[in-house]
Structure formats: structure tokens, C-alpha cells
Coordinates of C-alpha atoms in Angstrom, one line a residue:
Chain L
M1 CA 101.9 157.4 103.5
N2 CA 99.7 154.7 102.1
N3 CA 99.0 154.1 98.4
P4 CA 95.8 156.1 97.8
L5 CA 97.3 159.1 99.5
R6 CA 100.6 158.8 97.6
K7 CA 98.6 158.7 94.3
R8 CA 96.6 161.7 95.4
F9 CA 99.8 163.6 96.3
G10 CA 100.9 163.4 92.7
E11 CA 97.5 164.4 91.4
Q12 CA 97.4 167.4 93.7
I13 CA 100.6 168.7 92.0
L14 CA 99.0 168.3 88.6
L15 CA 95.9 170.0 90.0
M16 CA 98.0 173.0 90.9
F17 CA 99.2 173.2 87.3
G18 CA 95.7 173.4 86.1
R19 CA 94.2 169.9 85.8
E20 CA 90.6 169.5 86.8
P21 CA 89.9 167.3 89.8
K22 CA 88.5 163.9 89.1
R23 CA 86.4 161.5 91.2
P24 CA 88.7 158.8 92.4
E25 CA 88.3 155.2 91.3
E26 CA 86.9 152.9 93.9
G27 CA 90.1 151.0 94.0
D28 CA 92.0 154.2 94.9
I29 CA 90.0 154.6 98.1
A30 CA 91.3 153.1 101.3
P31 CA 89.0 150.4 102.8
A32 CA 88.6 152.4 106.0
A33 CA 87.4 155.4 104.1
Q34 CA 85.1 153.3 101.9
K35 CA 83.5 152.0 105.1
I36 CA 82.8 155.6 106.3
H37 CA 81.5 156.5 102.8
F38 CA 79.1 153.6 103.0
F39 CA 78.1 154.3 106.6
K40 CA 77.0 157.8 105.6
Q41 CA 74.7 156.7 102.8
G42 CA 71.2 157.5 103.9
N43 CA 72.0 157.2 107.5
R44 CA 69.2 158.8 109.4
D45 CA 71.2 159.5 112.6
F46 CA 73.9 161.1 110.5
I47 CA 71.4 163.3 108.7
A48 CA 69.8 164.4 111.9
E49 CA 73.2 165.2 113.4
K50 CA 73.9 167.3 110.3
K51 CA 70.6 169.2 110.7
H52 CA 71.4 169.8 114.3
A53 CA 74.9 171.1 113.5
R54 CA 73.5 173.3 110.8
A55 CA 71.0 174.9 113.2
H56 CA 73.6 175.5 115.8
A57 CA 76.5 176.6 113.6
V58 CA 78.3 179.6 115.0
K59 CA 80.1 181.9 112.6
K60 CA 83.8 182.0 113.6
N61 CA 86.5 184.3 112.2
T62 CA 89.3 183.1 114.4
W63 CA 91.8 182.2 111.7
R64 CA 90.8 185.1 109.4
N65 CA 91.4 187.6 112.2
R66 CA 94.8 186.0 113.1
R67 CA 95.7 186.1 109.4
W68 CA 94.6 189.7 108.8
A69 CA 96.5 190.7 111.9
T70 CA 99.6 188.9 110.6
L71 CA 99.3 190.4 107.1
I72 CA 98.8 193.9 108.4
T73 CA 101.6 193.6 110.9
A74 CA 104.1 192.3 108.3
N75 CA 103.4 195.1 105.9
L76 CA 103.3 197.7 108.7
L77 CA 106.7 196.4 109.8
F78 CA 108.1 197.4 106.5
V79 CA 106.4 200.8 106.6
L80 CA 107.3 201.7 110.2
S81 CA 110.8 200.4 109.7
Y82 CA 111.4 203.0 107.1
W83 CA 109.3 205.9 108.5
L84 CA 110.6 205.6 112.0
D85 CA 114.1 204.6 110.7
V86 CA 114.4 201.6 113.1
Q87 CA 116.0 199.4 110.4
L88 CA 114.1 196.3 111.5
L89 CA 112.7 195.2 108.2
E90 CA 114.3 197.3 105.4
G91 CA 113.2 197.1 101.8
S92 CA 109.9 195.9 100.4
L93 CA 108.3 192.6 99.7
T94 CA 110.4 191.9 96.6
A95 CA 113.6 192.0 98.6
S96 CA 114.3 193.1 102.2
R97 CA 116.6 192.7 105.1
F98 CA 115.3 191.5 108.5
V99 CA 117.7 192.9 111.1
G100 CA 120.4 192.8 108.5
F101 CA 119.6 189.3 107.2
H102 CA 118.7 189.1 103.5
L103 CA 115.3 188.0 102.4
I104 CA 114.4 187.9 98.7
D105 CA 111.0 187.0 97.2
L106 CA 111.4 183.8 95.2
N107 CA 109.5 185.0 92.1
S108 CA 111.4 188.3 92.0
A109 CA 114.7 186.5 92.5
L110 CA 113.8 184.2 89.6
Q111 CA 113.0 187.1 87.3
V112 CA 116.3 188.8 88.2
M113 CA 118.3 185.6 87.7
L114 CA 116.7 184.9 84.4
A115 CA 117.0 188.5 83.1
H116 CA 120.5 189.3 84.4
K117 CA 122.0 185.8 84.2
H118 CA 124.3 186.5 87.0
I119 CA 123.8 185.6 90.6
I120 CA 125.6 187.3 93.5
V121 CA 126.1 185.8 96.9
N122 CA 123.6 188.1 98.7
L123 CA 120.9 187.2 96.2
L124 CA 121.6 183.6 96.7
I125 CA 121.5 183.9 100.5
G126 CA 118.3 185.9 100.5
T127 CA 116.6 183.5 98.1
G128 CA 117.8 180.5 100.1
T129 CA 116.4 181.8 103.4
I130 CA 113.0 182.5 101.9
L131 CA 113.0 179.2 100.1
V132 CA 113.6 177.2 103.3
G133 CA 111.3 179.5 105.3
W134 CA 108.3 179.2 103.1
A135 CA 108.9 175.5 102.4
L136 CA 108.5 175.0 106.1
L137 CA 105.6 177.4 106.5
G138 CA 103.6 176.1 103.5
G139 CA 104.6 177.9 100.4
R140 CA 101.4 179.7 99.4
T141 CA 101.0 180.7 103.0
F142 CA 102.8 183.7 101.7
C143 CA 99.8 184.6 99.5
S144 CA 97.2 184.8 102.3
W145 CA 99.3 185.7 105.3
V146 CA 101.7 188.3 103.8
C147 CA 100.7 189.5 100.3
P148 CA 99.0 192.9 100.6
Y149 CA 97.1 192.3 97.3
H150 CA 95.4 189.3 98.9
L151 CA 93.8 191.4 101.5
L152 CA 92.4 193.9 99.0
A153 CA 91.2 191.1 96.8
E154 CA 89.5 189.5 99.8
W155 CA 87.5 192.7 100.3
A156 CA 86.8 193.0 96.6
E157 CA 85.6 189.4 96.7
K158 CA 83.1 190.3 99.5
L159 CA 81.8 193.1 97.2
H160 CA 81.7 190.7 94.3
L161 CA 79.7 188.1 96.3
W162 CA 77.3 190.8 97.5
L163 CA 76.7 192.0 94.0
A164 CA 76.4 188.4 92.8
E165 CA 73.7 187.8 95.4
K166 CA 71.8 190.8 94.1
K167 CA 72.2 189.2 90.6
L168 CA 74.1 192.3 89.4
V169 CA 77.2 190.4 88.5
S170 CA 78.0 186.8 87.9
D171 CA 81.3 185.0 88.3
A172 CA 83.1 184.0 85.1
P173 CA 85.4 181.2 85.8
I174 CA 88.6 181.2 83.8
D175 CA 90.8 178.3 82.7
R176 CA 93.2 177.6 85.6
R177 CA 95.9 176.5 83.1
L178 CA 96.3 180.2 82.3
R179 CA 98.5 180.7 85.4
V180 CA 101.0 178.2 84.2
V181 CA 101.0 179.9 80.8
F182 CA 101.6 183.3 82.4
W183 CA 104.4 181.8 84.6
L184 CA 106.1 180.5 81.5
I185 CA 105.6 183.7 79.4
F186 CA 107.0 185.9 82.2
A187 CA 110.0 183.6 82.7
L188 CA 110.6 183.6 78.9
L189 CA 110.2 187.4 78.7
A190 CA 112.7 187.9 81.5
L191 CA 115.1 185.5 79.8
G192 CA 114.6 187.0 76.3
T193 CA 114.3 190.7 76.9
G194 CA 116.8 190.9 79.8
Y195 CA 114.3 192.9 81.7
T196 CA 112.1 191.8 84.7
V197 CA 108.9 192.4 82.8
Y198 CA 106.7 190.9 85.5
E199 CA 107.9 193.2 88.2
A200 CA 106.4 196.1 86.3
I201 CA 102.9 194.7 86.8
S202 CA 103.2 192.7 89.9
P203 CA 100.4 194.0 92.2
T204 CA 102.3 192.6 95.2
G205 CA 105.4 194.7 94.4
I206 CA 103.5 197.7 93.4
L207 CA 101.3 197.7 96.6
S208 CA 104.3 197.0 98.8
R209 CA 106.2 199.9 97.4
A210 CA 103.2 202.2 97.4
L211 CA 102.8 201.5 101.2
I212 CA 106.4 202.1 102.0
Y213 CA 107.5 204.8 99.5
G214 CA 104.2 206.5 98.8
P215 CA 101.5 205.9 96.2
G216 CA 102.1 206.2 92.5
L217 CA 100.3 205.9 89.2
A218 CA 101.1 202.2 89.1
L219 CA 98.3 201.7 91.5
L220 CA 95.9 202.2 88.6
W221 CA 96.8 198.8 87.4
V222 CA 96.0 197.3 90.8
I223 CA 92.7 199.1 90.7
A224 CA 92.0 197.8 87.3
L225 CA 92.6 194.3 88.5
L226 CA 90.3 194.7 91.5
F227 CA 87.7 196.1 89.2
F228 CA 87.9 193.0 87.0
E229 CA 87.6 190.8 90.0
V230 CA 84.5 192.6 91.4
F231 CA 82.6 192.8 88.1
F232 CA 83.8 189.9 86.0
S233 CA 85.6 187.1 87.6
R234 CA 85.9 186.3 91.3
R235 CA 89.5 186.5 92.7
A236 CA 90.8 186.3 89.1
W237 CA 94.3 187.5 89.7
C238 CA 95.2 185.1 92.5
R239 CA 93.3 182.2 91.0
Y240 CA 94.2 182.3 87.3
A241 CA 97.1 184.7 86.8
C242 CA 99.6 185.3 89.6
P243 CA 103.0 183.6 88.9
I244 CA 104.1 184.4 92.5
G245 CA 101.4 182.0 93.7
L246 CA 102.5 179.2 91.5
T247 CA 106.2 179.7 92.5
Y248 CA 105.3 179.5 96.2
G249 CA 102.9 176.6 95.4
V250 CA 105.7 174.6 94.1
V251 CA 107.8 175.4 97.2
G252 CA 104.9 174.3 99.4
I253 CA 104.7 170.8 97.9
V254 CA 107.1 169.5 100.5
S255 CA 105.7 171.6 103.3
P256 CA 104.8 169.9 106.6
L257 CA 102.3 172.7 107.4
R258 CA 98.9 172.2 105.8
V259 CA 95.2 171.9 106.4
K260 CA 94.1 168.3 107.1
Y261 CA 90.7 166.9 106.3
T262 CA 89.1 164.3 108.5
L263 CA 86.4 162.3 106.7
E264 CA 84.5 160.9 109.6
G265 CA 82.6 163.9 111.0
C266 CA 82.2 165.8 107.6
F267 CA 78.6 166.5 106.5
H268 CA 79.7 167.1 102.9
E269 CA 77.7 170.4 102.6
G270 CA 80.5 172.2 100.8
D271 CA 80.5 175.4 102.9
C272 CA 84.3 175.3 102.8
R273 CA 84.4 175.2 99.0
K274 CA 82.2 178.3 98.8
V275 CA 84.7 180.4 100.8
C276 CA 87.9 178.9 99.3
L277 CA 90.2 180.8 97.0
V278 CA 91.2 177.6 95.4
P279 CA 88.2 175.3 95.7
H280 CA 89.8 172.6 93.5
V281 CA 92.0 171.6 96.4
L282 CA 89.0 170.9 98.5
D283 CA 87.7 168.4 96.0
T284 CA 88.2 165.7 98.5
V285 CA 85.4 166.9 100.8
I286 CA 82.8 166.1 98.1
K287 CA 80.7 163.1 99.2
G288 CA 82.4 159.9 98.3
R289 CA 85.7 161.4 97.1
A290 CA 88.0 161.2 100.1
V291 CA 90.6 158.5 99.4
D292 CA 91.4 158.0 103.1
T293 CA 90.0 158.8 106.5
E294 CA 92.5 161.7 106.8
V295 CA 93.5 163.6 103.8
P296 CA 96.1 166.4 103.7
I297 CA 95.0 169.3 101.4
G298 CA 97.3 169.9 98.4
P299 CA 100.0 172.4 97.7
D300 CA 97.9 175.0 95.9
C301 CA 96.1 175.7 99.2
T302 CA 97.1 179.1 100.6
R303 CA 96.5 178.0 104.2
C304 CA 94.2 180.9 104.7
G305 CA 92.1 179.0 107.2
L306 CA 88.7 180.3 105.9
C307 CA 87.6 176.7 105.5
V308 CA 88.8 175.8 109.0
D309 CA 86.7 178.8 110.3
T310 CA 83.7 177.8 108.2
C311 CA 83.6 174.1 108.8
P312 CA 80.7 173.3 111.2
S313 CA 82.0 169.8 112.1
G314 CA 85.7 170.6 112.7
S315 CA 86.7 168.3 109.9
L316 CA 89.2 170.7 108.5
K317 CA 92.1 171.6 110.8
F318 CA 95.5 173.0 110.6
D319 CA 98.1 170.3 110.9
V320 CA 101.9 170.0 111.1
K321 CA 103.0 166.7 109.6
G322 CA 104.6 164.5 112.2
L323 CA 103.9 166.9 115.0
S324 CA 100.5 165.6 115.9
K325 CA 102.0 162.1 116.1
L326 CA 104.7 163.4 118.3
L327 CA 102.5 165.3 120.8
Chain Y
M1 CA 85.0 172.8 87.5
S2 CA 81.3 173.7 88.0
D3 CA 80.4 176.7 90.1
D4 CA 78.1 175.1 92.6
P5 CA 79.5 172.0 94.1
K6 CA 76.9 169.3 94.0
D7 CA 77.6 168.1 97.5
S8 CA 74.3 167.9 99.1
P9 CA 72.5 164.6 98.6
S10 CA 69.4 166.4 97.4
A11 CA 71.2 167.9 94.4
A12 CA 70.5 166.3 91.0
P13 CA 73.2 163.9 89.7
E14 CA 75.5 165.2 87.0
P15 CA 74.1 164.9 83.4
A16 CA 76.9 162.5 82.5
A17 CA 75.6 160.1 85.1
S18 CA 72.0 160.3 84.0
S19 CA 72.4 157.9 81.1
P20 CA 69.9 155.3 82.2
A21 CA 67.0 157.7 81.6
P22 CA 66.2 157.6 77.9
R23 CA 62.7 159.1 78.3
K24 CA 61.9 162.1 76.0
P25 CA 61.6 165.0 78.5
A26 CA 64.8 164.0 80.3
L27 CA 66.7 163.9 77.1
T28 CA 65.6 167.4 76.1
A29 CA 66.6 168.6 79.6
A30 CA 70.0 167.0 79.1
Q31 CA 70.3 168.7 75.8
R32 CA 69.3 172.0 77.3
M33 CA 71.9 171.4 79.9
S34 CA 74.6 170.6 77.4
R35 CA 73.8 173.8 75.4
E36 CA 74.1 175.8 78.6
R37 CA 77.4 174.1 79.2
Q38 CA 78.6 175.0 75.8
Q39 CA 77.7 178.6 76.4
Q40 CA 79.5 178.5 79.7
A41 CA 82.6 177.1 78.1
R42 CA 82.4 179.8 75.4
R43 CA 82.1 182.5 78.0
R44 CA 85.0 181.0 79.9
V45 CA 87.2 181.1 76.8
L46 CA 86.2 184.7 76.2
H47 CA 87.1 185.7 79.8
T48 CA 90.4 183.8 79.6
I49 CA 91.3 185.8 76.5
L50 CA 90.2 189.0 78.2
L51 CA 92.4 188.4 81.2
S52 CA 95.3 187.2 79.2
G53 CA 95.1 190.3 76.9
G54 CA 94.8 192.7 79.8
V55 CA 97.8 191.2 81.7
M56 CA 100.0 190.9 78.6
G57 CA 99.1 194.4 77.5
A58 CA 99.9 195.9 80.8
A59 CA 103.1 194.0 81.1
L60 CA 104.3 195.0 77.6
S61 CA 103.2 198.7 78.0
G62 CA 105.5 198.8 81.0
W63 CA 108.3 197.4 79.0
L64 CA 107.9 199.1 75.6
P65 CA 109.2 202.5 76.7
L66 CA 112.3 200.7 77.9
A67 CA 112.8 199.2 74.5
Y68 CA 112.9 202.7 73.0
A69 CA 114.7 204.1 76.0
Q70 CA 113.9 207.7 75.2
R71 CA 114.5 209.0 78.6
Q72 CA 117.9 208.9 80.3
R73 CA 117.9 209.0 84.0
L74 CA 120.7 209.3 86.5
R75 CA 121.1 206.1 88.4
P76 CA 122.5 205.8 91.9
P77 CA 126.3 205.4 92.3
G78 CA 127.7 202.1 91.4
A79 CA 124.9 201.3 89.0
L80 CA 125.6 198.8 86.2
D81 CA 125.2 199.9 82.6
E82 CA 121.5 200.7 82.0
K83 CA 120.4 197.4 80.4
D84 CA 122.2 195.3 83.1
F85 CA 121.0 197.6 85.8
L86 CA 117.3 197.1 84.8
A87 CA 117.9 193.4 84.4
S88 CA 119.3 193.0 87.9
C89 CA 117.4 195.6 89.9
I90 CA 114.8 193.8 92.1
K91 CA 112.9 197.1 92.8
C92 CA 112.9 196.8 96.6
G93 CA 114.0 200.3 97.4
Q94 CA 116.6 199.4 100.0
C95 CA 118.9 202.0 98.4
V96 CA 116.2 204.6 98.9
Q97 CA 116.0 203.7 102.6
V98 CA 119.7 204.1 103.5
C99 CA 120.3 207.4 101.7
P100 CA 120.9 210.1 104.3
V101 CA 119.8 212.9 102.0
N102 CA 116.9 211.0 100.2
A103 CA 118.5 211.5 96.9
I104 CA 117.1 208.2 95.4
K105 CA 113.6 208.0 94.1
L106 CA 111.7 205.1 92.6
A107 CA 110.3 205.4 89.1
D108 CA 106.5 205.3 88.5
L109 CA 104.4 203.9 85.7
V110 CA 104.5 207.0 83.5
D111 CA 108.3 207.3 83.8
G112 CA 108.3 204.2 81.5
F113 CA 111.7 203.1 82.5
G114 CA 111.0 200.3 85.0
V115 CA 108.3 200.7 87.6
G116 CA 110.1 200.8 91.0
A117 CA 113.6 201.2 89.6
P118 CA 115.7 203.9 91.5
Y119 CA 116.9 207.1 90.0
I120 CA 118.3 210.4 91.1
A121 CA 116.8 213.8 90.1
A122 CA 119.9 215.7 90.8
R123 CA 118.4 219.2 90.5
D124 CA 116.0 218.4 93.3
Q125 CA 118.3 216.4 95.5
A126 CA 121.8 215.3 94.4
C127 CA 123.9 212.6 95.9
D128 CA 126.5 214.5 98.0
F129 CA 128.1 211.3 99.5
S130 CA 127.0 212.4 102.9
C131 CA 127.1 208.7 103.9
D132 CA 130.9 208.6 103.1
A133 CA 130.7 204.9 102.1
V134 CA 128.1 204.8 99.3
Q135 CA 125.5 203.1 101.5
C136 CA 123.2 202.4 98.6
I137 CA 125.7 200.1 97.1
L138 CA 126.1 198.3 100.4
A139 CA 122.3 197.9 100.6
C140 CA 121.7 196.5 97.2
P141 CA 120.9 192.8 97.4
T142 CA 121.2 191.9 93.8
G143 CA 124.4 193.7 92.7
A144 CA 122.6 196.2 90.5
L145 CA 124.6 198.7 92.4
T146 CA 128.0 197.4 93.0
Y147 CA 131.6 198.1 93.9
H148 CA 132.9 195.2 91.9
K149 CA 131.4 194.6 88.5
P150 CA 131.4 190.9 87.4
D151 CA 134.2 190.2 84.9
F152 CA 131.9 189.7 81.9
L153 CA 130.5 193.3 82.3
K154 CA 133.3 195.4 80.9
P155 CA 133.1 199.1 81.7
R156 CA 132.3 201.3 78.7
S157 CA 135.2 203.3 77.4
G158 CA 135.4 206.5 79.4
A159 CA 133.0 205.3 82.1
G160 CA 135.8 204.0 84.3
L161 CA 137.5 206.4 86.6
A162 CA 141.3 206.8 86.3
A163 CA 141.7 206.5 90.1
K164 CA 139.3 206.1 93.0
P165 CA 137.9 209.5 93.6
V166 CA 139.1 211.4 96.7
L167 CA 136.2 212.7 98.8
K168 CA 136.9 216.2 100.1
A169 CA 135.2 215.4 103.3
K170 CA 137.5 212.5 104.0
Q171 CA 140.7 214.2 102.9
K172 CA 142.1 214.1 106.4
D173 CA 141.0 210.4 107.0
P174 CA 143.6 207.6 106.6
E175 CA 141.5 206.3 103.7
P176 CA 140.3 209.4 101.8
T177 CA 138.9 207.7 98.7
L178 CA 135.4 206.7 97.7
N179 CA 135.2 203.0 96.7
L180 CA 133.9 203.8 93.2
T181 CA 135.5 202.7 90.0
E182 CA 133.0 204.0 87.5
R183 CA 131.2 207.3 87.0
I184 CA 127.3 207.5 86.7
G185 CA 127.5 210.6 84.5
V186 CA 129.6 213.7 83.8
A187 CA 128.8 217.3 84.6
R188 CA 128.6 219.6 81.6
L189 CA 128.2 223.4 81.3
T190 CA 125.1 223.0 79.2
R191 CA 123.9 226.6 79.4
P192 CA 127.1 228.7 79.4
E193 CA 125.1 231.8 78.6
S194 CA 123.4 231.8 82.0
C195 CA 126.5 230.9 84.1
L196 CA 127.2 233.7 86.6
A197 CA 131.0 233.1 86.7
L198 CA 131.1 233.4 83.0
Q199 CA 129.3 236.8 83.2
G200 CA 131.8 237.9 85.9
K201 CA 129.1 238.0 88.5
G202 CA 129.2 237.0 92.1
F203 CA 126.3 235.5 94.1
K204 CA 124.7 236.5 97.4
G205 CA 121.8 234.7 99.2
Q206 CA 120.3 231.2 99.3
A207 CA 121.5 229.2 96.3
R208 CA 118.0 227.9 95.4
G209 CA 115.7 230.2 97.3
A210 CA 114.0 229.8 100.6
D211 CA 111.5 227.1 99.5
F212 CA 114.1 224.7 98.2
K213 CA 113.9 221.3 100.1
G214 CA 117.2 219.9 99.0
R215 CA 119.8 219.1 101.7
M216 CA 123.5 218.8 101.8
R217 CA 126.3 218.3 104.3
Y218 CA 128.6 221.2 104.9
M219 CA 131.8 220.1 106.6
E220 CA 132.1 223.4 108.3
V221 CA 128.7 222.9 109.9
D222 CA 128.4 219.2 110.7
R223 CA 130.1 216.3 108.9
W224 CA 127.4 213.8 109.9
K225 CA 124.3 215.9 109.6
P226 CA 123.1 217.2 106.3
I227 CA 121.2 220.6 106.5
P228 CA 118.9 222.3 104.0
V229 CA 120.7 224.2 101.3
A230 CA 118.3 227.0 102.1
D231 CA 119.9 227.3 105.6
H232 CA 123.3 228.0 104.2
P233 CA 123.4 231.3 102.3
Y234 CA 126.4 232.4 100.3
D235 CA 128.1 235.7 99.6
V236 CA 130.8 235.3 97.0
P237 CA 132.4 237.9 94.7
E238 CA 132.7 235.5 91.9
C239 CA 130.1 232.7 91.7
D240 CA 131.9 229.4 92.3
L241 CA 129.1 227.4 94.1
C242 CA 129.5 224.3 91.8
V243 CA 133.3 224.2 92.5
R244 CA 132.9 225.1 96.2
E245 CA 130.3 222.4 97.0
C246 CA 131.6 219.6 94.7
P247 CA 132.2 216.7 97.1
V248 CA 135.0 215.1 94.9
A249 CA 138.5 216.6 95.0
Q250 CA 139.8 218.0 91.7
A251 CA 136.6 217.3 89.7
I252 CA 135.8 220.8 88.8
S253 CA 137.5 224.3 89.0
I254 CA 137.0 227.8 87.8
E255 CA 139.5 228.5 85.0
T256 CA 140.4 231.3 82.7
V257 CA 139.5 230.1 79.2
T258 CA 140.8 231.8 76.0
L259 CA 138.1 231.7 73.4
A260 CA 138.8 231.3 69.6
D261 CA 138.6 235.1 69.0
G262 CA 141.3 235.7 71.7
R263 CA 138.8 237.0 74.4
Q264 CA 139.4 235.6 77.9
R265 CA 136.7 234.6 80.3
R266 CA 136.3 232.7 83.6
Q267 CA 134.1 229.6 83.7
P268 CA 133.8 226.2 85.5
V269 CA 135.7 223.4 83.9
V270 CA 135.0 219.8 84.6
H271 CA 137.9 217.4 85.1
E272 CA 138.4 213.7 84.8
P273 CA 137.6 212.7 88.4
C274 CA 134.0 213.9 88.0
V275 CA 131.7 211.0 89.0
G276 CA 128.4 212.6 88.0
C277 CA 126.9 213.0 91.5
G278 CA 125.0 216.1 90.5
V279 CA 125.8 218.4 93.4
C280 CA 126.9 221.2 91.0
E281 CA 123.5 220.9 89.2
M282 CA 121.7 221.1 92.6
V283 CA 123.5 224.2 93.9
C284 CA 123.7 226.1 90.6
P285 CA 121.8 229.3 91.6
V286 CA 120.4 230.2 88.2
E287 CA 117.2 228.9 86.7
Q288 CA 117.6 226.6 84.8
A289 CA 120.9 225.3 86.0
A290 CA 123.8 226.3 83.8
I291 CA 125.7 223.1 84.7
E292 CA 124.0 219.7 84.6
V293 CA 124.9 216.1 85.0
V294 CA 124.5 214.1 81.8
P295 CA 123.4 210.6 82.9
R296 CA 125.6 207.8 81.6
E297 CA 127.9 210.3 79.9
V298 CA 131.5 209.1 79.6
W299 CA 134.7 211.1 80.0
R300 CA 136.1 212.6 76.9
A301 CA 139.4 214.5 77.2

């Protein structure tokens, strides 16, 4: 990793904790990238190429479909496992056993550890497995590929955008630092009250249990959240509140699986940022901001692939660090 | 961050960058822009407060009933003491999944004692140890249900069992005991006036009527397959259903008790090995049950 990318790596972590993205200093941009930035300035061929691509852009949903299939399958596996009594994936998203092997959600495990202050071996094994698993698969990949609330929120987002287009609602952005504050408050509440307070309102846990063990009144809270997202603030829970997202985000810092941005073909039209759950991670696609010719997207990215689907120039692609060099 | 990314080259430069334009109209435009920005910022603060308030309110409303702990619930076997149990339960429901008689339920929002935490409503479906090995304890990933309490969690006085309880169903097995060291409650004759044995009455028919969904294993029917209580009618000259169906040996018996005024009567008497499983409460044929399990109750001689 060269210097501009190393510097950006650190900044991306701060970005996850709520800092606003900044335009990089000229000195922080690699010469090769500077050359491309310069080449794109008012280049007629490039503008023509862009117009052509725009006119012939085909809407793809490849990654979205794969992701929805995965998300539904994962949650269905829990449900069917219990209903058909096949004991393949027992439990719910907070803690489960896959063919007998313990899997424990990191945020739930953290809440229990802080509240109970005693860790048994099974808890440690389950947490360790999930930690390693999601560190390899990208951390917040959990959010968009597994979390059932994410899917509902995606549909609520569609409704929000439709209403926004009709000027019936407008998106109210919220301070992203709030998520860190929530994370700390819930950690302190668990530690102080000796009770896993967050679990009572976790839409992920509530939905997962509702799917497996039948619906309950706790779903009202999930509905209230979706209502807030449709009428007040786009994707508010996932963007500004969910401590699970931050926990997995931290795990994903070291992940080799991420979306990679290639500067050269990018038309800088920002379609990707319009569909993104966490557009601050795509700051690098703004004209003149890429610090190198190839830039990995930061750890707050949920690897949902919407940007990969949307990008008309193929500048955003899934990438496994080291693997592309190997192949 | 601003809503609309100013990516396209046709978009106006950001106001901060428009400093070399000191002409009058441009300045007012910039001022208007900054006022709008201020408004945006104010709205953002307002929504931030709204979301924070909502989330914290919901979180605390789920927790407050716990702080008051007005409602006692029977927890599954091997549960830690209430506070530790709620601290360590990860609300995954694996205990629910392994129970052969579906005795374990998960709490809802209005129950106010931990959304997703397991409990047993013994009158509807008691734990009859059909699984022989207390599967829920084996399934628990966090030790909220456990065979071996950690050393720093001392059992409350009277909660500990004098000896591991002998399971009637396993009495002929080489290892007849249940691996339980603490009780989850104690059965009490809470409504002696309605107890049939006490009135000298017998009982004939389905213990809880034809519509009752509860299940239980009857050794004489099938050790490994619990059947509905409704499918197992009784005909007894003196009602002893609670004693007859108690899964634990020597936990309850019908005794002749001498009252203070010298009168004698027959009634069920609970003994020290009672673990608080709730089978007596489930099969008690009178409405409401004459005998009930008091959750978290300890043994008093």
C-alpha cells in the first residue's frame, strides 16, 4: 500500500466514527491519479464517451438479486430449521448453532459480556467464529446480506424516495456521530444496569425472533422505525443509530473483501452515491478526490453491491485483496 | 455532508470556493445560501434529537418494568437468579427449539421483563422433563441456563437442592438423577379450599378438558413420545393427579394432616426435592389450579 492509500485508510476509519469526508490535499494524491484527474478536465472525447454511456446504460440488479436471495435464504434457514425440526441452523440471529457449531452475534455477545461480566466457553467459541467469519467476509456485509431489518428498510427506502420525488417528504439527514454515541450509551447501560438493554429494542433481534417464533408486539417498535425512515429520514436506523452496524464495521476494517474503485473509466456522475446506504464511503468517486488510480472502499461500506450494479462504467467492482493479483 | 453530490461539472462550485466574486448579487446569493445552510443545520439537530429521544425512550421503556420487577415468571430449569439470568440471556430461543413439549415461551414487549427472554407458563404447558437430560440447559450458549453455576454466583439459601432429584422415568436407569442442583420454584397449595383431595373427592375424566393443548409423557404410554393430556383420562377414587404425575421422586405426596382444631384431612404435601417444574399446576383438574408453582420460591422446612 502506498502512502496516499495508507493515509486514506486511517481517514476511512474516522469516517466510520462520524467524521465528514474531506477533499484530499494535492500532495496526498498519487501522481498517476493526478494525471488521470488532469486528463479528464474538459476532455471532449471523455465527455462524449460519458454521454454515450449514459444513453446506453442498462439497469442491472445482479448483485441486489443475489443479496436478497442470500438474505432470504439465511433467514429462511432459521425458520425452516425450527419448523421442520431439521436442526440445521438452530436459534436466531443473536445466537445460533449451525449443525451444532456455535455462532454468536458480536454485538449481542458484547452486551451479554458487559452485562453479565462472566464469559463461558461456548460464548467465546461462538463469538470467535463469527468474528473471524465476518472479518473475512467484510464486517458490515452482515448488515446488507443477512440482517432482516435491512431488507425491510430497503423497501421503506424505495417508498421514501418515491414520496420524496412527489415532494411529499424530504430527507432529514442526521448527525452520523450519533451512532457512536448510541454504541457507547448501550455499552455503558449494559455495564451499569446489568441488563442487555439494547437487545430489547434491536430490530434485528426482534425481527429474527418474530420470523422464527411468531410475531409479537415488539414488532410495533420496528414499524415505528420504518415509519420514521419513510416520512422523516432516509434509512435513519442503519445510517445513524444501529450499534450492530458499527460493531461489524470495526470488524470489517481488516477485511480483504471490499468494493474497489477504479478511477480511470469513472464519469463522476454520482449515481452510485445516490443509491448508497453510506454515501460518505463513496466520497472518493467525486471528481478530483481519488487519491490513487485504484481505491478500496472503506470499512463502513456494507458491501451491498448497489453501487456495483448502478455504475455505468464498471468502475466499482467487488474485490478480494490479494486474490486479483494471484489470479 | 450535502444531500446532492456536486459531481457533475455543470454544478455550481460550493459557496466556500466562490470567494473571488465580491459583486453584490453574488454576495446576497451566498448569504441566502448560508441562511439556508443554517436552517438545514438546525433541522438536522432537531431530527438528531428526535431520533435519539425515540431510541432512548424505547430502550428505557423496555428496561424500566425490569427495574421494578413487578411480575415474577417461572424461568426454564437451570436458570441463574433473575438478575443474572436477564444479564446473561442472549434471547436466541435455542432453549425453545429443543424442548420436546414446547414448555418454553419467549417474552413479548408488554411482558416487560426482557423482550425475547424465555419463561414457562406452567398452567398451559409445564416442563415434565420429557427430554430426560434438560436439553434447554445443554442448548444455552451463554450459560444463562446452566448445570454448573460460576463460583461467584452463590445459590440463594433454600434454592439449592439437598440432592440431585431422581426422575421417576429414569428410576430403572443406571443413572436415575436429573443433573440439577437448584430449584426454579416450589409448588404450593395456594387454594386449599378448591383442592379435590382435601374435600375427599375423586376425579373422573380429562384433567383439563377436551380442548386443553398441553402435552406430557406417560411412562405407561410411551417414554419418548409426549401425548396430549386430553388423550389420557383419569378415574381415581381420591384425586391425586398432582402426586401421580409429578416427574420427580418423593417431591409430593398425599398425607393425612391434623389441623389445629384436631380435625384430620387428606391433602397434597410438597417435599424438599420439589424443583418447581409445574406439572402439578398443569394437571390440577380444578379451575383455577389449587396447587401452583411459585417462581423463584425457595424451600422452607
